């Protein structure tokens, strides 16, 4: 088993890695200081156990650090209180019943350190200290659960807020015809970044309220077109996407070399791609045909020596319109939302 | 079928983190040509491939692929793994070959999400 911290930028190769979930990741990302209860209710060694009982009842806590002159000297829990009650000795001082050997956690440590200690020691709560060793709070398993749930909800809400803002773009800006234009420069031969523009475009469409089907069709078409710029052009080219509530127009433009025979280029299986490109899984002669299948309209203009312009249009049906609060993606968000 | 069951069936090693192993996978497809993946598979599929460039991850993202299994012990570069982590696309590598893995998964009830030409 891997005992070290697991981070997103680290390669997980051991068998146990298959079992890592977002919750487990959060155990490493969240700090104890972010989830602990602070300040902690504290008691002093000379207080009576009956005072502890009153505190536990009123503050609804089940344990408290014992402080003397600003120093942590012990911890008293509900189990200690029960012992005092059994012995009919609630008049006794806290110092008689408290646990003196207290393990502490640092506020800056990841939550997993707390989980490890809870598992190993079976205690219910642990005092949290700062780097100088001063008490700053207390942590229970309940604090961890609440902290993780809050973080999960935040992950979800962050993307939802972005979607919400983007979706209202078309509603909030009034004009006779509003459109949003995205432009990307594509370098010839830049396979390492191939698909980055398409990835941004697909995400933008989802945030603007496009249904998964529309986002997928646009994503596939523009990705094939982007790869064509990388593979076939002399100097690279440009991707331009114009988004309107009722349609999406995607376009790639380059300045050469141009396509000699467009009909031949459209023939499934015909390709002029070199082997180096085929090794990357492209150049099978399916690109243009595939684009045509994904979009509603496709125009291809090309002049040898001048360049190529490919235009792809997707028309959105009334119930697929972007920026419309009744779009399918919005309905899915409302019905399947984790915050419901 | 859930992703964790697939990981067991292919005796796979997981290369990325931060995804849900209970994620349902609707079906599978096997391809080395990314255009085939883009053209002929339904969303939510497991992709088995012998190709391990960054383009596999981008293709998966565009085609809504649920997870990628690299066959015959192939391993993508660290950059590709980082990209998959960023896009939250699970990467799994298996020592077995394409035919063997497709057979195992199909037999265990994972249907084909490939559409005929």
Short mmCIF file of C-alpha atoms in Angstrom, two decimals:
data_model
loop_
_atom_site.label_atom_id
_atom_site.label_comp_id
_atom_site.label_asym_id
_atom_site.label_seq_id
_atom_site.Cartn_x
_atom_site.Cartn_y
_atom_site.Cartn_z
CA UNK A 1 0.00 0.00 0.00
CA UNK A 2 1.08 3.50 -0.70
CA UNK A 3 1.55 5.51 2.49
CA UNK A 4 2.66 8.79 0.96
CA UNK A 5 0.41 11.63 -0.06
CA UNK A 6 -1.33 11.17 -3.39
CA UNK A 7 -1.55 14.25 -5.57
CA UNK A 8 -3.17 14.91 -8.92
CA UNK A 9 0.20 15.61 -10.54
CA UNK A 10 1.69 12.34 -9.38
CA UNK A 11 1.53 9.21 -11.43
CA UNK A 12 -0.35 6.48 -9.60
CA UNK A 13 0.94 3.09 -10.57
CA UNK A 14 0.24 0.71 -7.69
CA UNK A 15 -2.76 -1.56 -7.71
CA UNK A 16 -4.53 0.32 -4.95
CA UNK A 17 -4.69 3.43 -7.09
CA UNK A 18 -7.73 2.04 -8.84
CA UNK A 19 -9.68 2.60 -5.66
CA UNK A 20 -8.99 6.32 -5.36
CA UNK A 21 -12.04 8.51 -5.50
CA UNK A 22 -12.52 12.26 -5.34
CA UNK A 23 -13.35 11.92 -1.64
CA UNK A 24 -10.02 10.24 -1.00
CA UNK A 25 -8.26 12.90 -3.02
CA UNK A 26 -9.89 15.54 -0.86
CA UNK A 27 -8.49 13.84 2.24
CA UNK A 28 -5.08 14.88 0.91
CA UNK A 29 -6.07 18.26 -0.49
CA UNK A 30 -8.05 19.61 2.47
CA UNK A 31 -6.12 20.88 5.47
CA UNK A 32 -7.13 20.05 9.04
CA UNK A 33 -7.38 23.81 9.72
CA UNK A 34 -10.04 24.10 7.00
CA UNK A 35 -12.42 21.54 8.52
CA UNK A 36 -11.78 21.75 12.30
CA UNK A 37 -14.09 23.43 14.80
CA UNK A 38 -12.46 26.65 15.96
CA UNK A 39 -12.20 27.94 18.58
CA UNK A 40 -12.63 24.80 20.67
CA UNK A 41 -14.61 24.87 23.90
CA UNK A 42 -11.97 24.39 26.61
CA UNK A 43 -11.96 23.61 30.32
CA UNK A 44 -9.37 24.03 33.09
CA UNK A 45 -7.93 21.26 35.34
CA UNK A 46 -9.52 22.75 38.45
CA UNK A 47 -13.07 22.85 37.05
CA UNK A 48 -15.44 20.20 38.40
CA UNK A 49 -16.74 17.32 36.32
CA UNK A 50 -20.27 18.71 36.90
CA UNK A 51 -19.11 21.87 35.04
CA UNK A 52 -17.94 19.63 32.20
CA UNK A 53 -21.36 17.99 32.12
CA UNK A 54 -23.03 21.40 31.84
CA UNK A 55 -20.63 22.48 29.09
CA UNK A 56 -21.11 19.26 27.05
CA UNK A 57 -24.88 19.58 27.37
CA UNK A 58 -25.10 23.31 26.54
CA UNK A 59 -22.48 23.44 23.79
CA UNK A 60 -23.50 20.03 22.39
CA UNK A 61 -19.90 18.77 22.35
CA UNK A 62 -18.53 15.40 23.42
CA UNK A 63 -15.01 16.40 24.43
CA UNK A 64 -12.90 19.40 25.34
CA UNK A 65 -9.18 20.22 25.60
CA UNK A 66 -7.96 21.01 29.14
CA UNK A 67 -5.94 24.22 29.28
CA UNK A 68 -3.73 25.53 32.10
CA UNK A 69 -1.96 28.90 31.70
CA UNK A 70 -2.42 28.78 27.95
CA UNK A 71 -0.90 25.30 27.69
CA UNK A 72 -2.67 22.15 26.58
CA UNK A 73 -2.43 19.74 29.52
CA UNK A 74 -5.05 17.12 28.66
CA UNK A 75 -8.38 16.29 27.12
CA UNK A 76 -11.64 15.35 28.75
CA UNK A 77 -14.27 13.34 26.89
CA UNK A 78 -17.78 12.07 27.43
CA UNK A 79 -16.28 8.69 28.38
CA UNK A 80 -14.42 10.37 31.27
CA UNK A 81 -17.65 12.09 32.30
CA UNK A 82 -19.50 8.75 32.34
CA UNK A 83 -16.81 7.30 34.61
CA UNK A 84 -17.25 10.24 37.02
CA UNK A 85 -21.02 9.74 36.98
CA UNK A 86 -20.69 5.98 37.64
CA UNK A 87 -18.39 6.70 40.55
CA UNK A 88 -20.87 9.33 41.74
CA UNK A 89 -18.02 11.79 41.79
CA UNK A 90 -19.02 14.75 39.62
CA UNK A 91 -17.68 17.07 42.29
CA UNK A 92 -14.15 15.87 41.44
CA UNK A 93 -11.72 18.11 39.54
CA UNK A 94 -11.25 17.64 35.81
CA UNK A 95 -7.59 16.80 36.46
CA UNK A 96 -8.67 13.55 38.17
CA UNK A 97 -10.49 12.20 35.10
CA UNK A 98 -8.84 13.82 32.07
CA UNK A 99 -6.49 12.01 29.70
CA UNK A 100 -3.01 13.55 30.06
CA UNK A 101 -1.19 11.97 27.12
CA UNK A 102 -2.75 13.94 24.30
CA UNK A 103 -1.90 13.45 20.67
CA UNK A 104 -2.25 16.67 18.71
CA UNK A 105 -2.56 17.46 15.03
CA UNK A 106 -1.18 20.44 13.16
CA UNK A 107 -3.65 22.74 11.43
CA UNK A 108 -1.51 22.75 8.27
CA UNK A 109 -1.50 18.95 7.87
CA UNK A 110 -3.81 17.23 5.40
CA UNK A 111 -7.04 15.73 6.71
CA UNK A 112 -5.70 12.23 5.96
CA UNK A 113 -3.35 12.61 8.97
CA UNK A 114 -6.40 13.01 11.21
CA UNK A 115 -8.11 10.02 9.59
CA UNK A 116 -5.02 7.87 10.15
CA UNK A 117 -4.91 8.82 13.84
CA UNK A 118 -8.63 8.28 14.33
CA UNK A 119 -8.26 4.81 12.83
CA UNK A 120 -5.13 3.92 14.77
CA UNK A 121 -6.15 5.27 18.18
CA UNK A 122 -9.95 4.96 18.06
CA UNK A 123 -10.27 8.30 19.87
CA UNK A 124 -13.22 10.48 18.92
CA UNK A 125 -11.54 13.89 18.80
CA UNK A 126 -8.09 15.41 18.62
CA UNK A 127 -6.89 18.92 19.55
CA UNK A 128 -5.43 20.94 16.68
CA UNK A 129 -2.40 23.16 17.24
CA UNK A 130 -0.52 25.73 15.14
CA UNK A 131 3.17 25.44 14.27
CA UNK A 132 4.11 26.96 17.64
CA UNK A 133 2.05 24.31 19.43
CA UNK A 134 -0.77 26.63 20.54
CA UNK A 135 -4.29 25.22 20.55
CA UNK A 136 -6.31 26.55 17.59
CA UNK A 137 -9.24 24.13 17.45
CA UNK A 138 -10.53 20.60 17.74
CA UNK A 139 -11.37 18.02 15.10
CA UNK A 140 -13.81 15.08 15.07
CA UNK A 141 -14.78 12.60 12.37
CA UNK A 142 -17.98 14.62 11.95
CA UNK A 143 -15.92 17.74 11.13
CA UNK A 144 -14.13 15.77 8.41
CA UNK A 145 -17.36 14.49 6.88
CA UNK A 146 -18.83 17.98 6.84
CA UNK A 147 -15.64 19.46 5.35
CA UNK A 148 -15.48 16.87 2.57
CA UNK A 149 -19.16 17.30 1.73
CA UNK A 150 -18.71 21.07 1.60
CA UNK A 151 -15.72 20.72 -0.74
CA UNK A 152 -17.57 18.31 -3.03
CA UNK A 153 -20.49 20.70 -3.21
CA UNK A 154 -18.08 23.55 -3.97
CA UNK A 155 -16.50 21.59 -6.86
CA UNK A 156 -19.95 21.09 -8.28
CA UNK A 157 -21.15 24.64 -7.68
CA UNK A 158 -18.05 26.24 -9.18
CA UNK A 159 -18.80 24.68 -12.56
CA UNK A 160 -22.54 25.33 -12.14
CA UNK A 161 -21.93 29.03 -11.48
CA UNK A 162 -19.81 29.27 -14.63
CA UNK A 163 -22.53 27.54 -16.60
CA UNK A 164 -25.15 29.82 -15.09
CA UNK A 165 -23.27 33.00 -15.95
CA UNK A 166 -22.47 31.86 -19.48
CA UNK A 167 -26.00 30.70 -20.12
CA UNK A 168 -27.43 34.11 -19.27
CA UNK A 169 -25.04 35.89 -21.59
CA UNK A 170 -27.50 35.93 -24.46
CA UNK A 171 -30.40 36.95 -22.24
CA UNK A 172 -28.58 39.79 -20.49
CA UNK A 173 -27.17 41.49 -23.57
CA UNK A 174 -29.81 43.05 -25.74
CA UNK A 175 -29.28 43.57 -29.44
CA UNK A 176 -31.07 42.74 -32.67
CA UNK A 177 -28.70 39.86 -33.16
CA UNK A 178 -26.13 38.82 -30.51
CA UNK A 179 -23.33 36.40 -31.22
CA UNK A 180 -20.22 35.24 -29.40
CA UNK A 181 -17.09 34.65 -31.45
CA UNK A 182 -14.21 32.40 -30.37
CA UNK A 183 -10.92 32.53 -32.31
CA UNK A 184 -7.92 30.24 -32.10
CA UNK A 185 -4.60 30.15 -33.99
CA UNK A 186 -3.45 26.70 -35.00
CA UNK A 187 0.21 25.96 -35.76
CA UNK A 188 1.17 23.55 -38.51
CA UNK A 189 2.67 20.34 -37.13
CA UNK A 190 1.82 21.15 -33.51
CA UNK A 191 0.53 17.71 -32.61
CA UNK A 192 1.31 18.20 -28.92
CA UNK A 193 -1.42 20.84 -28.66
CA UNK A 194 -3.71 19.29 -31.24
CA UNK A 195 -7.27 19.38 -29.95
CA UNK A 196 -6.73 22.14 -27.37
CA UNK A 197 -8.88 24.61 -29.31
CA UNK A 198 -11.59 22.00 -29.83
CA UNK A 199 -11.51 21.18 -26.14
CA UNK A 200 -12.06 24.85 -25.23
CA UNK A 201 -14.86 25.15 -27.78
CA UNK A 202 -16.68 22.08 -26.51
CA UNK A 203 -16.43 23.31 -22.90
CA UNK A 204 -17.68 26.77 -23.90
CA UNK A 205 -20.70 25.24 -25.61
CA UNK A 206 -21.56 23.15 -22.56
CA UNK A 207 -21.30 26.24 -20.35
CA UNK A 208 -23.54 28.14 -22.73
CA UNK A 209 -26.19 25.50 -22.23
CA UNK A 210 -25.66 23.23 -25.24
CA UNK A 211 -27.02 19.72 -24.84
CA UNK A 212 -24.44 16.90 -24.60
CA UNK A 213 -25.43 15.78 -28.11
CA UNK A 214 -24.87 19.22 -29.66
CA UNK A 215 -21.59 19.70 -27.77
CA UNK A 216 -20.40 16.28 -28.95
CA UNK A 217 -21.29 16.88 -32.60
CA UNK A 218 -19.54 20.27 -32.58
CA UNK A 219 -16.56 18.86 -30.70
CA UNK A 220 -16.01 16.01 -33.14
CA UNK A 221 -16.40 18.20 -36.24
CA UNK A 222 -14.10 20.99 -35.05
CA UNK A 223 -11.53 18.48 -33.76
CA UNK A 224 -11.27 16.80 -37.16
CA UNK A 225 -10.99 20.27 -38.77
CA UNK A 226 -8.38 21.41 -36.25
CA UNK A 227 -6.31 18.28 -36.89
CA UNK A 228 -6.56 18.96 -40.64
CA UNK A 229 -4.97 22.39 -40.08
CA UNK A 230 -2.16 20.79 -38.08
CA UNK A 231 -1.60 17.96 -40.55
CA UNK A 232 -2.16 19.44 -44.00
CA UNK A 233 -1.48 23.19 -44.03
CA UNK A 234 1.70 25.03 -44.99
CA UNK A 235 1.54 27.73 -42.30
CA UNK A 236 -1.18 26.55 -39.97
CA UNK A 237 -4.46 28.44 -39.86
CA UNK A 238 -7.29 29.83 -37.80
CA UNK A 239 -10.34 28.39 -36.11
CA UNK A 240 -13.30 30.70 -35.70
CA UNK A 241 -16.55 29.79 -33.99
CA UNK A 242 -19.56 32.08 -34.00
CA UNK A 243 -22.16 31.11 -31.44
CA UNK A 244 -25.70 32.40 -31.60
CA UNK A 245 -28.72 31.18 -29.64
CA UNK A 246 -30.13 29.45 -32.73
CA UNK A 247 -26.97 28.27 -34.54
CA UNK A 248 -23.28 27.50 -34.25
CA UNK A 249 -21.04 28.34 -37.19
CA UNK A 250 -17.54 26.87 -37.04
CA UNK A 251 -14.91 27.74 -39.56
CA UNK A 252 -11.27 26.89 -40.33
CA UNK A 253 -9.20 29.03 -42.68
CA UNK A 254 -5.68 28.49 -43.97
CA UNK A 255 -3.45 29.90 -46.71
CA UNK A 256 -2.31 26.74 -48.38
CA UNK A 257 -1.51 24.49 -50.03
CA UNK A 258 -5.19 24.03 -50.97
CA UNK A 259 -7.05 20.90 -52.03
CA UNK A 260 -6.61 19.81 -55.67
CA UNK A 261 -9.71 17.67 -56.00
CA UNK A 262 -12.41 18.30 -53.38
CA UNK A 263 -14.56 15.33 -54.50
CA UNK A 264 -11.59 13.02 -54.10
CA UNK A 265 -10.79 14.55 -50.67
CA UNK A 266 -14.36 13.79 -49.60
CA UNK A 267 -14.09 10.13 -50.63
CA UNK A 268 -13.94 7.87 -47.56
CA UNK A 269 -10.48 6.31 -47.24
CA UNK A 270 -8.72 8.81 -49.50
CA UNK A 271 -5.86 10.49 -47.71
CA UNK A 272 -2.72 12.42 -48.50
CA UNK A 273 -1.43 12.18 -44.92
CA UNK A 274 2.14 10.92 -44.42
CA UNK A 275 2.88 7.80 -42.35
CA UNK A 276 4.04 9.92 -39.40
CA UNK A 277 0.48 11.26 -39.13
CA UNK A 278 -1.08 7.83 -39.57
CA UNK A 279 0.97 6.60 -36.62
CA UNK A 280 -0.89 9.16 -34.51
CA UNK A 281 -4.18 7.55 -35.50
CA UNK A 282 -5.14 10.18 -38.07
CA UNK A 283 -4.99 10.42 -41.83
CA UNK A 284 -7.34 7.52 -42.46
CA UNK A 285 -9.23 9.56 -45.01
CA UNK A 286 -12.35 9.82 -42.88
CA UNK A 287 -12.03 13.37 -41.55
CA UNK A 288 -14.14 15.42 -43.98
CA UNK A 289 -16.74 12.68 -44.27
CA UNK A 290 -16.95 12.52 -40.50
CA UNK A 291 -17.37 16.29 -40.24
CA UNK A 292 -20.17 16.15 -42.79
CA UNK A 293 -21.99 13.54 -40.69
CA UNK A 294 -21.79 15.69 -37.55
CA UNK A 295 -22.98 19.04 -38.89
CA UNK A 296 -26.13 20.22 -40.63
CA UNK A 297 -24.34 22.13 -43.39
CA UNK A 298 -20.79 22.03 -44.64
CA UNK A 299 -19.12 24.27 -47.23
CA UNK A 300 -15.62 23.61 -48.46
CA UNK A 301 -13.85 26.18 -50.65
CA UNK A 302 -10.32 25.56 -51.74
CA UNK A 303 -7.91 26.96 -54.32
CA UNK A 304 -4.53 25.38 -54.86
CA UNK A 305 -1.86 27.87 -53.90
CA UNK A 306 -4.37 30.12 -52.14
CA UNK A 307 -5.78 28.09 -49.29
CA UNK A 308 -8.87 26.41 -47.90
CA UNK A 309 -11.93 27.58 -46.04
CA UNK A 310 -14.18 25.04 -44.34
CA UNK A 311 -17.46 26.18 -42.85
CA UNK A 312 -19.60 23.97 -40.64
CA UNK A 313 -23.06 24.92 -39.38
CA UNK A 314 -25.21 23.35 -36.71
CA UNK A 315 -28.78 24.62 -36.40
CA UNK A 316 -30.36 24.47 -32.98
CA UNK A 317 -33.97 23.43 -32.65
CA UNK A 318 -36.27 25.60 -30.50
CA UNK A 319 -35.71 23.35 -27.47
CA UNK A 320 -31.91 23.33 -27.98
CA UNK A 321 -31.40 27.10 -28.14
CA UNK A 322 -28.45 28.50 -26.24
CA UNK A 323 -28.96 31.05 -23.49
CA UNK A 324 -32.52 29.88 -23.10
CA UNK A 325 -33.40 28.98 -19.54
CA UNK A 326 -35.50 26.06 -20.78
CA UNK A 327 -32.61 24.42 -22.68
CA UNK A 328 -32.18 20.66 -22.20
CA UNK A 329 -28.85 21.05 -20.39
CA UNK A 330 -30.51 23.38 -17.92
CA UNK A 331 -33.36 21.00 -17.33
CA UNK A 332 -30.85 18.17 -16.77
CA UNK A 333 -29.04 20.39 -14.29
CA UNK A 334 -32.21 21.07 -12.36
CA UNK A 335 -33.42 17.49 -12.31
CA UNK A 336 -30.15 15.68 -11.74
CA UNK A 337 -28.37 18.33 -9.69
CA UNK A 338 -26.41 17.12 -6.68
CA UNK A 339 -27.58 20.14 -4.72
CA UNK A 340 -31.20 19.01 -4.86
CA UNK B 1 -20.82 -2.38 -16.13
CA UNK B 2 -18.87 -0.36 -13.58
CA UNK B 3 -15.35 0.83 -14.24
CA UNK B 4 -13.93 -1.12 -11.29
CA UNK B 5 -15.24 -4.36 -12.75
CA UNK B 6 -13.57 -3.51 -16.07
CA UNK B 7 -10.28 -2.80 -14.30
CA UNK B 8 -10.45 -6.29 -12.76
CA UNK B 9 -11.43 -8.00 -16.01
CA UNK B 10 -8.57 -6.51 -18.00
CA UNK B 11 -6.17 -6.94 -15.05
CA UNK B 12 -5.44 -3.29 -15.59
CA UNK B 13 -3.13 -0.83 -13.94
CA UNK B 14 -4.70 2.58 -13.40
CA UNK B 15 -2.56 5.50 -14.57
CA UNK B 16 -4.70 8.46 -13.53
CA UNK B 17 -6.43 9.58 -10.35
CA UNK B 18 -9.44 11.56 -9.29
CA UNK B 19 -12.20 9.71 -11.07
CA UNK B 20 -15.13 7.66 -9.88
CA UNK B 21 -14.45 3.92 -10.17
CA UNK B 22 -18.16 3.28 -9.80
CA UNK B 23 -18.73 5.22 -13.01
CA UNK B 24 -20.97 3.20 -15.31
CA UNK B 25 -19.64 2.24 -18.74
CA UNK B 26 -22.30 1.74 -21.39
CA UNK B 27 -20.31 -0.40 -23.81
CA UNK B 28 -17.00 -0.75 -25.55
CA UNK B 29 -15.07 -0.21 -28.75
CA UNK B 30 -11.62 -1.10 -30.01
CA UNK B 31 -9.78 1.13 -32.48
CA UNK B 32 -6.36 2.46 -33.39
CA UNK B 33 -7.72 4.96 -35.88
CA UNK B 34 -8.95 8.02 -34.03
CA UNK B 35 -11.20 8.99 -36.92
CA UNK B 36 -12.97 5.66 -36.47
CA UNK B 37 -13.52 6.49 -32.82
CA UNK B 38 -14.86 9.92 -33.72
CA UNK B 39 -17.09 8.54 -36.45
CA UNK B 40 -18.38 5.22 -35.25
CA UNK B 41 -18.85 5.02 -31.50
CA UNK B 42 -21.62 6.11 -29.18
CA UNK B 43 -21.08 8.29 -26.12
CA UNK B 44 -20.10 6.69 -22.82
CA UNK B 45 -17.99 3.88 -24.33
CA UNK B 46 -14.82 2.27 -23.06
CA UNK B 47 -12.08 2.71 -25.68
CA UNK B 48 -9.50 -0.03 -26.15
CA UNK B 49 -6.56 1.13 -28.22
CA UNK B 50 -2.97 0.41 -29.07
CA UNK B 51 -2.31 4.05 -29.74
CA UNK B 52 -0.99 6.15 -26.88
CA UNK B 53 -0.52 9.73 -28.06
CA UNK B 54 -2.13 12.77 -26.44
CA UNK B 55 -4.59 12.69 -29.34
CA UNK B 56 -6.23 9.61 -27.83
CA UNK B 57 -7.20 11.68 -24.79
CA UNK B 58 -8.44 14.59 -26.92
CA UNK B 59 -10.38 12.19 -29.12
CA UNK B 60 -11.89 10.60 -26.01
CA UNK B 61 -12.91 13.99 -24.74
CA UNK B 62 -14.62 14.95 -27.99
CA UNK B 63 -16.38 11.60 -28.37
CA UNK B 64 -17.44 11.43 -24.69
CA UNK B 65 -15.43 8.24 -24.07
CA UNK B 66 -15.88 6.98 -20.49
CA UNK B 67 -12.37 5.52 -20.06
CA UNK B 68 -9.37 4.36 -22.10
CA UNK B 69 -7.61 0.98 -21.89
CA UNK B 70 -4.19 0.78 -23.53
CA UNK B 71 -3.59 -2.74 -24.79
CA UNK B 72 -0.42 -4.85 -24.78
CA UNK B 73 1.17 -2.95 -21.90
CA UNK B 74 1.46 0.36 -23.73
CA UNK B 75 1.99 3.46 -21.63
CA UNK B 76 1.38 7.04 -22.68
CA UNK B 77 3.82 9.86 -21.87
CA UNK B 78 3.59 11.76 -18.58
CA UNK B 79 2.19 14.77 -20.50
CA UNK B 80 -0.62 12.62 -21.83
CA UNK B 81 -1.35 11.27 -18.34
CA UNK B 82 -1.40 14.84 -17.02
CA UNK B 83 -3.85 15.84 -19.76
CA UNK B 84 -6.09 12.89 -18.89
CA UNK B 85 -6.00 13.87 -15.20
CA UNK B 86 -6.95 17.42 -16.14
CA UNK B 87 -9.85 16.28 -18.31
CA UNK B 88 -10.76 13.54 -15.80
CA UNK B 89 -10.58 10.74 -18.33
CA UNK B 90 -9.46 7.49 -16.64
CA UNK B 91 -6.44 5.79 -18.26
CA UNK B 92 -5.83 2.09 -17.70
CA UNK B 93 -3.07 -0.07 -19.13
CA UNK B 94 -3.29 -3.83 -19.55
CA UNK B 95 -0.62 -6.34 -20.53
CA UNK B 96 -3.10 -8.26 -22.70
CA UNK B 97 -3.70 -7.73 -26.41
CA UNK B 98 -6.65 -6.11 -28.14
CA UNK B 99 -8.42 -9.34 -29.19
CA UNK B 100 -8.06 -10.92 -25.77
CA UNK B 101 -9.40 -7.85 -23.97
CA UNK B 102 -12.32 -7.27 -26.33
CA UNK B 103 -13.21 -10.96 -25.88
CA UNK B 104 -13.04 -10.84 -22.10
CA UNK B 105 -15.17 -7.72 -21.83
CA UNK B 106 -17.73 -8.82 -24.40
CA UNK B 107 -18.10 -12.19 -22.69
CA UNK B 108 -18.59 -10.46 -19.35
CA UNK B 109 -21.52 -8.55 -20.83
CA UNK B 110 -19.98 -5.31 -22.09
CA UNK B 111 -21.68 -4.69 -25.42
CA UNK B 112 -20.25 -3.08 -28.50
CA UNK B 113 -20.92 0.63 -28.92
CA UNK B 114 -19.43 0.59 -32.40
CA UNK B 115 -21.86 1.40 -35.18
CA UNK B 116 -21.42 -0.37 -38.50
CA UNK B 117 -20.31 1.79 -41.44
#
